[in-house]
């Protein structure tokens, strides 16, 4: 198989979502880790359930609602300023230390992100981390109004890059995402 | 609105899935509660992810795979006999104490179960608990090869009972199930 395109998941794969914990810890000392964990679990759950119910809302809304859930269930009060500061971190997530070098080493292929993130969130994140100079495309599932691991989401890769699934390698650290991509027919790492 | 049919979720609504914990505790003293919790979380996750990926397997397979996951992640070894004894409990779950009386009080309406459970699991459960004498139908999502909260699953109620969603009350203790039913157009308690 000749791999002509390498497509990465964003959150948890190229970008360290745990880096949010530093901001939540600052806002709620002693609770940063637990907020971040509940937030992530609920964020995923909302994407899956809304996709199944055909009640899609974009990832920005989902991320807000799941953060509000995490704070509510922990009995933590949050003023608007602190809430927005936490949310803003999602636009300034840290790249994993080896991400930029790994991408640079793959430059002879088409490179892209396929993410559940909304277009606005992803564009800001990619620009803020400098990946806009490396990537050929930043693809949001928003174009299909359904989240990964639905096949419609993965089919966007071929639509945007013009490379068939058999010649595309999809890279994700999220097991459910890797399984979804494989079920769709992509090569997966 | 005239309610002509009342349809219940099974697991966690009419039947106490926590009653499984007694059996898992017997097999793994000190771990009954944590096994039961991880098992349930993974069981739900598998139903949602497989539905989204269009890789449906029936609830019996899902329940086996999620139990195997729970034991593996906790580092617990299980012989086939013990595994089957735990699985068997799913066919002999306890009714909540007030379930039978509540159903008896609704006898002038059509009464049914709509559950993610496989047809074989549900028929055994309903028979073992005596609800086969009260219910007009036991409806498994297996007929549509997709799990709740997908709209296709809820649409089975009208197909089987002949009562439209606007005249049906769906009862579930699972928030995601109640939301899915409401998103589909059923009345929900």
Short mmCIF file of C-alpha atoms in Angstrom, two decimals, chain B residues 30-171:
data_model
loop_
_atom_site.label_atom_id
_atom_site.label_comp_id
_atom_site.label_asym_id
_atom_site.label_seq_id
_atom_site.Cartn_x
_atom_site.Cartn_y
_atom_site.Cartn_z
CA UNK B 30 -14.37 -7.07 47.54
CA UNK B 31 -14.67 -6.22 43.83
CA UNK B 32 -18.39 -6.71 43.17
CA UNK B 33 -19.29 -3.05 43.13
CA UNK B 34 -16.39 -1.85 40.95
CA UNK B 35 -16.81 -4.70 38.43
CA UNK B 36 -20.50 -3.90 38.12
CA UNK B 37 -19.85 -0.18 37.59
CA UNK B 38 -17.12 -0.57 34.96
CA UNK B 39 -19.14 -3.29 33.26
CA UNK B 40 -22.18 -1.01 32.92
CA UNK B 41 -20.19 2.03 31.72
CA UNK B 42 -18.42 -0.04 29.05
CA UNK B 43 -21.61 -1.81 28.07
CA UNK B 44 -23.27 1.54 27.29
CA UNK B 45 -20.16 2.87 25.54
CA UNK B 46 -20.02 -0.21 23.27
CA UNK B 47 -23.70 0.18 22.31
CA UNK B 48 -23.19 3.84 21.35
CA UNK B 49 -19.91 3.35 19.52
CA UNK B 50 -21.02 0.25 17.61
CA UNK B 51 -24.22 2.02 16.59
CA UNK B 52 -22.28 5.04 15.31
CA UNK B 53 -19.77 2.85 13.46
CA UNK B 54 -22.61 0.73 11.99
CA UNK B 55 -20.98 -2.33 13.57
CA UNK B 56 -23.98 -3.60 15.48
CA UNK B 57 -23.66 -6.72 17.56
CA UNK B 58 -26.48 -7.84 19.79
CA UNK B 59 -26.65 -6.91 23.45
CA UNK B 60 -25.67 -10.37 24.56
CA UNK B 61 -22.30 -10.04 22.78
CA UNK B 62 -21.90 -6.46 24.05
CA UNK B 63 -22.59 -7.57 27.61
CA UNK B 64 -20.06 -10.40 27.39
CA UNK B 65 -17.38 -8.17 25.88
CA UNK B 66 -17.88 -5.42 28.42
CA UNK B 67 -17.74 -7.89 31.33
CA UNK B 68 -14.51 -9.32 29.90
CA UNK B 69 -13.16 -5.75 29.64
CA UNK B 70 -14.07 -4.94 33.27
CA UNK B 71 -12.33 -8.07 34.56
CA UNK B 72 -9.27 -7.49 32.37
CA UNK B 73 -8.83 -3.85 33.37
CA UNK B 74 -9.07 -4.84 37.05
CA UNK B 75 -6.54 -7.66 36.55
CA UNK B 76 -9.02 -10.34 37.64
CA UNK B 77 -8.86 -13.88 36.29
CA UNK B 78 -12.15 -15.65 35.68
CA UNK B 79 -12.86 -19.27 34.78
CA UNK B 80 -15.62 -20.01 32.27
CA UNK B 81 -17.98 -21.29 34.94
CA UNK B 82 -17.83 -18.09 36.99
CA UNK B 83 -18.13 -15.94 33.85
CA UNK B 84 -21.29 -17.77 32.81
CA UNK B 85 -22.77 -17.56 36.31
CA UNK B 86 -22.34 -13.78 36.24
CA UNK B 87 -23.75 -13.50 32.72
CA UNK B 88 -26.70 -15.66 33.72
CA UNK B 89 -27.74 -13.08 36.30
CA UNK B 90 -28.72 -10.80 33.41
CA UNK B 91 -31.52 -13.25 32.68
CA UNK B 92 -32.64 -13.24 36.31
CA UNK B 93 -32.42 -9.59 37.34
CA UNK B 94 -34.59 -8.46 40.24
CA UNK B 95 -37.58 -6.29 39.46
CA UNK B 96 -37.60 -3.07 41.47
CA UNK B 97 -39.95 -3.65 44.43
CA UNK B 98 -42.69 -1.33 43.12
CA UNK B 99 -42.51 -2.36 39.45
CA UNK B 100 -45.15 -5.11 39.41
CA UNK B 101 -47.74 -3.04 41.30
CA UNK B 102 -47.09 -0.02 39.08
CA UNK B 103 -47.64 -2.09 35.94
CA UNK B 104 -50.80 -3.64 37.38
CA UNK B 105 -52.19 -0.14 37.96
CA UNK B 106 -51.72 0.74 34.27
CA UNK B 107 -53.47 -2.30 32.86
CA UNK B 108 -56.06 -0.31 30.89
CA UNK B 109 -53.28 0.84 28.55
CA UNK B 110 -51.10 -1.19 26.25
CA UNK B 111 -47.93 -2.05 28.16
CA UNK B 112 -44.56 -2.93 26.69
CA UNK B 113 -40.82 -2.97 27.16
CA UNK B 114 -38.49 -1.33 24.63
CA UNK B 115 -34.93 -2.34 25.41
CA UNK B 116 -31.44 -2.56 23.98
CA UNK B 117 -31.41 -6.18 25.17
CA UNK B 118 -31.41 -8.95 22.61
CA UNK B 119 -34.67 -10.77 21.97
CA UNK B 120 -33.45 -13.93 23.73
CA UNK B 121 -32.19 -12.02 26.79
CA UNK B 122 -35.40 -10.02 27.14
CA UNK B 123 -37.76 -12.95 26.66
CA UNK B 124 -35.90 -14.94 29.33
CA UNK B 125 -35.84 -11.96 31.71
CA UNK B 126 -39.52 -11.18 31.26
CA UNK B 127 -40.53 -14.80 31.69
CA UNK B 128 -38.30 -15.35 34.72
CA UNK B 129 -39.79 -12.30 36.45
CA UNK B 130 -43.39 -13.08 35.53
CA UNK B 131 -43.92 -9.92 33.49
CA UNK B 132 -44.95 -11.98 30.47
CA UNK B 133 -48.42 -12.14 32.06
CA UNK B 134 -48.68 -8.31 32.18
CA UNK B 135 -46.96 -7.00 29.06
CA UNK B 136 -48.52 -6.78 25.60
CA UNK B 137 -45.11 -6.81 23.95
CA UNK B 138 -41.41 -7.11 24.68
CA UNK B 139 -39.63 -5.12 21.99
CA UNK B 140 -35.91 -5.52 21.29
CA UNK B 141 -33.97 -2.98 19.23
CA UNK B 142 -32.41 -6.03 17.59
CA UNK B 143 -35.09 -5.79 14.88
CA UNK B 144 -33.44 -2.55 13.69
CA UNK B 145 -29.79 -3.48 14.40
CA UNK B 146 -29.11 -0.19 16.12
CA UNK B 147 -29.26 0.73 19.79
CA UNK B 148 -31.10 3.47 21.63
CA UNK B 149 -30.89 6.48 21.57
CA UNK B 150 -31.04 6.22 17.74
CA UNK B 151 -34.49 7.21 16.43
CA UNK B 152 -34.80 3.91 14.51
CA UNK B 153 -34.92 2.11 17.85
CA UNK B 154 -37.78 4.20 19.24
CA UNK B 155 -39.72 3.92 16.00
CA UNK B 156 -40.21 0.22 16.78
CA UNK B 157 -42.85 1.08 19.38
CA UNK B 158 -45.35 2.30 16.79
CA UNK B 159 -44.47 -0.54 14.42
CA UNK B 160 -45.20 -3.17 17.07
CA UNK B 161 -48.01 -1.63 19.14
CA UNK B 162 -49.69 0.43 16.42
CA UNK B 163 -49.85 3.47 18.73
CA UNK B 164 -48.30 6.74 17.49
CA UNK B 165 -45.55 8.46 19.52
CA UNK B 166 -47.89 11.31 20.50
CA UNK B 167 -50.13 8.80 22.34
CA UNK B 168 -47.30 6.81 23.91
CA UNK B 169 -45.56 7.44 27.22
CA UNK B 170 -42.00 6.16 27.43
CA UNK B 171 -40.55 5.59 30.89
#
